XYZ file of C-alpha atoms in Angstrom:
399
model
C -0.025 -0.014 -0.028
C 2.775 2.368 0.804
C 4.526 1.807 -2.572
C 1.118 2.142 -4.307
C 0.524 5.432 -2.606
C 4.058 6.670 -3.546
C 3.793 5.537 -7.174
C 0.500 7.380 -7.741
C 1.764 10.474 -6.045
C 4.896 10.230 -8.143
C 2.793 9.982 -11.412
C 0.596 12.821 -10.375
C 3.596 14.925 -9.535
C 5.256 14.201 -12.792
C 2.014 14.981 -14.840
C 1.993 18.398 -12.949
C 5.655 19.139 -13.716
C 5.006 18.328 -17.473
C 2.043 20.703 -17.813
C 4.073 23.519 -19.283
C 3.708 24.502 -22.959
C 7.527 23.719 -23.520
C 7.334 20.538 -21.267
C 9.057 18.367 -23.619
C 12.174 20.530 -24.182
C 12.419 21.105 -20.419
C 11.976 17.251 -19.796
C 14.774 16.661 -22.210
C 17.148 19.218 -20.643
C 16.280 17.912 -17.168
C 17.091 14.516 -18.280
C 20.466 15.408 -19.743
C 21.321 17.372 -16.478
C 20.521 14.324 -14.462
C 22.603 12.272 -16.752
C 25.484 14.641 -16.591
C 25.367 14.864 -12.786
C 25.178 11.006 -12.308
C 27.857 10.230 -14.983
C 29.958 13.349 -15.581
C 31.956 13.180 -18.839
C 35.840 12.920 -18.866
C 36.500 16.327 -19.700
C 39.844 16.431 -17.953
C 40.949 14.073 -20.785
C 39.914 16.790 -23.317
C 41.817 19.426 -21.449
C 44.937 17.343 -21.318
C 44.543 16.675 -25.177
C 44.322 20.292 -25.884
C 47.195 21.078 -23.613
C 49.554 18.321 -25.359
C 48.496 18.746 -28.985
C 46.915 15.432 -29.258
C 49.121 13.245 -27.044
C 46.200 12.085 -24.834
C 43.675 11.519 -27.613
C 45.561 10.296 -30.549
C 42.431 9.676 -32.785
C 41.818 13.492 -33.248
C 45.319 13.596 -34.735
C 44.381 11.050 -37.331
C 41.074 12.764 -37.873
C 42.938 15.948 -38.711
C 45.088 14.062 -41.213
C 42.115 12.495 -42.859
C 40.556 16.055 -43.065
C 43.689 17.447 -44.886
C 43.886 14.535 -47.328
C 40.958 12.184 -47.126
C 42.387 9.504 -49.589
C 46.011 9.663 -48.375
C 45.980 10.260 -44.646
C 49.318 10.317 -42.990
C 50.378 7.641 -40.302
C 47.410 5.481 -41.294
C 49.331 2.179 -40.100
C 50.056 3.480 -36.651
C 47.715 1.121 -34.801
C 44.615 -0.838 -35.268
C 42.408 1.954 -34.381
C 43.661 4.074 -37.252
C 43.321 1.279 -39.846
C 39.735 1.119 -38.979
C 39.078 4.786 -39.593
C 39.888 5.235 -43.122
C 36.274 5.111 -44.294
C 34.678 6.972 -41.282
C 34.285 10.294 -42.944
C 31.887 12.277 -40.630
C 34.400 13.511 -38.132
C 37.113 14.403 -40.799
C 34.407 16.477 -42.532
C 33.538 18.259 -39.441
C 37.268 18.721 -38.697
C 37.592 20.372 -42.165
C 34.828 22.716 -41.841
C 35.740 23.800 -38.215
C 39.561 23.908 -38.913
C 39.955 20.992 -36.423
C 38.232 22.795 -33.579
C 37.637 19.571 -31.397
C 35.548 21.594 -28.944
C 33.084 22.703 -31.566
C 32.832 19.134 -32.868
C 32.065 17.915 -29.342
C 29.533 20.661 -28.973
C 27.702 19.644 -32.123
C 27.769 15.968 -30.977
C 26.177 17.081 -27.541
C 23.661 19.024 -29.442
C 22.803 15.721 -31.448
C 22.571 13.981 -28.202
C 19.958 16.449 -26.838
C 17.908 16.158 -30.143
C 18.197 12.348 -29.933
C 16.299 12.364 -26.592
C 14.004 15.167 -27.742
C 13.077 13.376 -30.770
C 12.569 10.020 -29.039
C 10.211 12.046 -26.579
C 8.195 13.504 -29.343
C 7.643 10.327 -30.942
C 6.617 8.555 -27.789
C 4.216 11.436 -26.961
C 2.744 11.341 -30.501
C 1.682 7.751 -30.243
C 0.975 7.413 -26.593
C -0.511 11.148 -25.821
C 0.829 10.360 -22.292
C 3.355 12.758 -20.795
C 4.238 10.475 -17.888
C 5.085 7.504 -20.215
C 6.996 9.996 -22.236
C 8.905 11.272 -19.316
C 9.722 7.984 -17.806
C 11.192 6.651 -21.111
C 13.220 9.688 -21.778
C 14.687 9.571 -18.327
C 15.481 6.109 -18.751
C 17.234 6.344 -22.133
C 19.061 9.520 -20.940
C 20.783 7.450 -18.314
C 21.860 4.437 -20.484
C 25.061 4.203 -22.589
C 23.561 5.260 -25.878
C 22.795 8.848 -24.483
C 25.545 9.116 -21.984
C 28.319 8.395 -24.493
C 27.155 11.121 -26.657
C 28.322 13.593 -24.059
C 31.134 11.439 -22.538
C 32.890 10.624 -25.897
C 35.776 13.057 -26.011
C 37.966 10.357 -27.724
C 37.023 10.948 -31.332
C 34.714 8.052 -32.065
C 31.756 10.183 -33.081
C 29.023 7.614 -32.239
C 26.706 10.330 -31.024
C 26.300 11.563 -34.629
C 25.702 7.869 -35.770
C 22.972 7.422 -33.098
C 21.330 10.621 -33.910
C 21.182 10.118 -37.771
C 20.088 6.337 -37.198
C 17.105 7.660 -35.157
C 16.431 10.319 -37.637
C 16.247 7.675 -40.427
C 14.003 5.508 -38.186
C 11.395 8.193 -37.426
C 11.444 9.931 -40.800
C 8.975 9.071 -43.513
C 10.737 11.260 -45.913
C 12.614 9.253 -48.266
C 15.351 11.727 -49.004
C 15.986 12.431 -45.412
C 16.012 8.747 -44.374
C 18.674 8.109 -47.227
C 20.886 11.073 -46.360
C 20.827 10.278 -42.782
C 21.742 6.681 -43.291
C 24.697 7.616 -45.324
C 26.033 9.973 -42.645
C 25.574 7.301 -39.912
C 27.293 4.632 -42.278
C 30.296 6.879 -42.872
C 30.454 7.757 -39.205
C 31.081 4.069 -38.070
C 30.585 0.685 -39.686
C 28.556 -0.443 -36.715
C 25.821 1.789 -38.098
C 25.968 -0.173 -41.379
C 24.924 -3.239 -39.261
C 22.463 -1.320 -37.509
C 20.564 -0.617 -40.616
C 19.186 -4.096 -40.245
C 17.778 -3.121 -36.938
C 15.693 -0.464 -38.759
C 14.297 -2.845 -40.951
C 13.221 -4.922 -37.999
C 11.592 -1.660 -36.503
C 9.529 -1.273 -39.733
C 8.602 -5.038 -39.758
C 7.238 -4.601 -36.181
C 5.338 -1.275 -36.951
C 3.848 -2.544 -40.190
C 2.909 -5.752 -38.677
C 0.755 -3.931 -36.079
C -0.526 -1.164 -38.415
C -1.796 -3.831 -40.844
C -2.362 -6.673 -38.412
C -0.497 -8.837 -40.538
C 1.900 -11.133 -38.665
C 2.365 -13.773 -41.285
C 5.884 -14.595 -42.545
C 5.219 -13.244 -46.057
C 3.780 -9.833 -44.515
C 6.962 -9.489 -42.596
C 9.135 -10.205 -45.595
C 7.085 -7.588 -47.618
C 7.623 -5.094 -44.780
C 11.485 -5.896 -44.739
C 11.810 -5.283 -48.497
C 9.385 -2.633 -49.506
C 8.130 0.827 -48.292
C 10.557 2.574 -45.766
C 12.726 -0.612 -45.669
C 13.465 -0.232 -49.466
C 15.465 2.911 -48.563
C 17.861 1.023 -46.311
C 18.526 -1.537 -49.050
C 19.332 1.315 -51.506
C 21.457 3.019 -48.863
C 23.616 -0.158 -48.305
C 24.042 -0.501 -52.026
C 25.289 3.107 -52.468
C 27.542 2.714 -49.446
C 29.100 -0.457 -50.406
C 29.543 0.840 -53.874
C 31.493 3.901 -52.690
C 33.288 1.956 -50.166
C 34.542 -0.770 -52.583
C 35.499 1.856 -55.215
C 37.511 3.895 -52.618
C 39.262 0.852 -51.240
C 40.096 -0.456 -54.702
C 41.247 2.825 -55.920
C 43.126 4.522 -53.077
C 43.786 1.824 -50.524
C 44.405 -1.341 -52.789
C 46.782 -3.000 -50.233
C 44.634 -2.265 -47.110
C 43.480 -4.914 -44.633
C 41.844 -5.064 -41.378
C 43.922 -7.014 -38.802
C 41.068 -7.768 -36.473
C 38.432 -9.010 -38.944
C 37.360 -12.618 -37.916
C 38.763 -12.304 -34.352
C 36.036 -12.571 -31.625
C 38.248 -10.516 -29.197
C 35.695 -10.648 -26.389
C 36.213 -14.421 -26.013
C 39.884 -14.075 -25.443
C 41.232 -14.162 -21.973
C 42.397 -10.584 -22.048
C 38.899 -9.378 -22.686
C 36.235 -11.836 -21.608
C 35.580 -10.143 -18.238
C 33.828 -7.360 -19.785
C 31.364 -9.504 -21.940
C 28.666 -10.024 -19.248
C 29.023 -6.657 -17.727
C 28.485 -5.055 -21.092
C 25.467 -7.120 -22.160
C 23.705 -5.770 -18.940
C 25.100 -2.350 -18.841
C 24.561 -1.328 -22.340
C 20.737 -1.535 -21.648
C 20.440 -1.445 -17.908
C 16.847 -1.063 -16.947
C 15.673 -1.161 -20.460
C 16.071 -4.987 -20.343
C 12.871 -4.952 -18.267
C 11.076 -3.124 -21.045
C 12.341 -5.553 -23.741
C 11.793 -8.521 -21.636
C 8.129 -7.329 -21.057
C 7.692 -6.925 -24.796
C 8.965 -10.445 -25.554
C 6.382 -11.815 -22.878
C 3.649 -9.784 -24.739
C 4.736 -11.368 -27.946
C 4.721 -14.904 -26.434
C 1.278 -14.369 -24.989
C -0.200 -13.027 -28.134
C 1.447 -15.809 -30.070
C 3.423 -13.556 -32.461
C 6.061 -16.319 -33.033
C 7.301 -15.023 -36.580
C 8.008 -11.523 -34.942
C 9.853 -13.235 -31.984
C 11.994 -15.202 -34.612
C 12.728 -12.087 -36.596
C 13.685 -9.998 -33.465
C 15.701 -12.829 -31.946
C 17.811 -13.196 -35.166
C 18.383 -9.420 -35.102
C 19.469 -9.428 -31.536
C 21.608 -12.387 -32.183
C 23.461 -10.400 -34.831
C 23.832 -7.391 -32.523
C 25.369 -9.601 -29.876
C 27.554 -11.486 -32.419
C 29.053 -8.303 -33.996
C 29.644 -6.872 -30.435
C 31.976 -9.630 -29.502
C 34.284 -8.794 -32.365
C 35.220 -5.457 -30.949
C 36.904 -4.320 -27.682
C 34.459 -1.558 -26.866
C 31.301 -3.748 -26.872
C 29.075 -1.211 -25.141
C 29.449 1.164 -28.087
C 28.523 -1.823 -30.444
C 25.512 -2.831 -28.489
C 24.164 0.632 -28.065
C 23.712 0.735 -31.866
C 20.893 -1.627 -31.049
C 18.739 1.230 -29.434
C 15.908 0.483 -32.057
C 15.079 -2.721 -30.070
C 14.212 -0.513 -27.109
C 11.902 1.550 -29.278
C 10.377 -1.527 -30.793
C 9.863 -2.981 -27.315
C 7.942 0.127 -26.363
C 5.925 0.140 -29.441
C 4.803 -3.567 -28.981
C 3.843 -2.992 -25.399
C 1.945 0.225 -26.397
C -0.096 -2.081 -28.748
C -0.549 -5.072 -26.344
C -0.561 -3.624 -22.756
C -2.803 -1.276 -20.858
C -1.648 2.228 -20.170
C -1.464 1.403 -16.497
C 0.723 -1.446 -17.090
C 2.938 0.482 -19.484
C 3.291 3.178 -16.900
C 4.385 0.821 -14.214
C 6.859 -1.045 -16.423
C 8.360 2.283 -17.640
C 8.551 3.481 -14.106
C 10.710 0.600 -12.872
C 12.631 0.845 -16.079
C 13.497 4.480 -15.451
C 14.305 3.835 -11.696
C 16.843 1.059 -12.630
C 18.310 3.186 -15.403
C 18.821 6.242 -13.142
C 20.129 4.660 -10.042
C 22.495 2.137 -11.916
C 26.111 3.464 -12.040
C 27.386 4.270 -15.595
C 29.897 1.660 -16.210
C 31.285 0.477 -19.577
C 33.970 -1.762 -21.040
C 36.813 -0.594 -23.176
C 38.954 -3.615 -23.702
C 41.760 -5.522 -21.886
C 39.419 -6.437 -19.147
C 39.040 -2.645 -17.917
C 35.533 -1.911 -16.769
C 35.396 1.957 -16.331
C 33.141 4.011 -14.199
C 31.885 7.506 -15.211
C 31.976 9.184 -11.737
C 29.113 11.421 -10.627
C 29.808 15.213 -10.507
C 30.259 15.256 -6.598
C 32.991 12.508 -6.950
C 34.571 14.230 -9.778
C 34.775 17.433 -7.728
C 36.406 15.619 -4.825
C 38.858 13.939 -7.260
C 39.798 17.526 -8.390
C 40.228 18.713 -4.867
C 42.349 15.510 -4.190
C 44.590 16.522 -6.909
C 45.011 20.056 -5.932
C 45.653 19.185 -2.397
C 48.068 16.155 -3.364
C 46.188 13.783 -1.115
C 46.822 10.970 -3.875
C 43.532 9.151 -2.597
C 42.707 8.410 -6.248
C 46.106 7.731 -7.750
């Protein structure tokens, strides 16, 4: 009874707080502030990088080299990180137009992160017409890796841009916008190319419920035609450009890590289980509830399609050191889970599920894995402040 009273009071309080005209923008900014407070970005690394002209964050040096000569970047074979970057053109383009102003690029990425949350909230409210449901889901996603990393990535990966443009492609019904967004995402990171398949699954789910056609043939049609056709065309264009560039400008190039499931090696295996949980945190509850709803409504073909897609997500994740980044490209599964529950569960049930989802995501520490069995923690702002004081006072408590 005590919890029930608290829950009802919290929902009423949330509804009252979201009654303003600009409630969605305020909600988004509040969610970002909560996220930054609980998982403050490693801006000290950025400061060190700027002071040492690239010694701390070497990727930015290579990005600048790409910006100066896209097809003949200097020092390409310096390490594995660089050999994987030659067809990731979004950051070099931004480096070129900003005269390699890293701070401006990171501000642009953070802005994409804010729009990412805002657009999710706008979509959720558009189909649910429930501000509380919208608030719970926005707060949940704001505090998992896919959103946190957009602000915490000072290293020169650019995933925040890829996440944003994948979401733009997912939500847009404009063929041109979808195509361009996919190309930008694809040329930001190859993980986005794989994530194009998750967009196909999204449209399969949406079309199945819109047309009430859950047959295998109906799902195949949804995965090939309509919005899905844009993904196939985007893939063809991307691989056409990619193969031409590799054959013309990098004929002897190879990827030394292809075919190696690095997360199974002794030097990396400890991060596998941690990342599978921490990339999604409380949204596992949302996805698990959607899976149960599919079982109860006997949507077995839909379960099979989503299972195959998620298996691809996990399989591709084990081939890289930074599995959290790879798994977070699967954020369309979170939105698909919400859509399924909206179609099958009552509003009261959906609110309750999202309430617990949000609580878990907010209170769970932001940890992620970056290879070599190193699980890192993004410290909350008060801890960061104490670490700074520790350094200034030479207490060496965090050394």
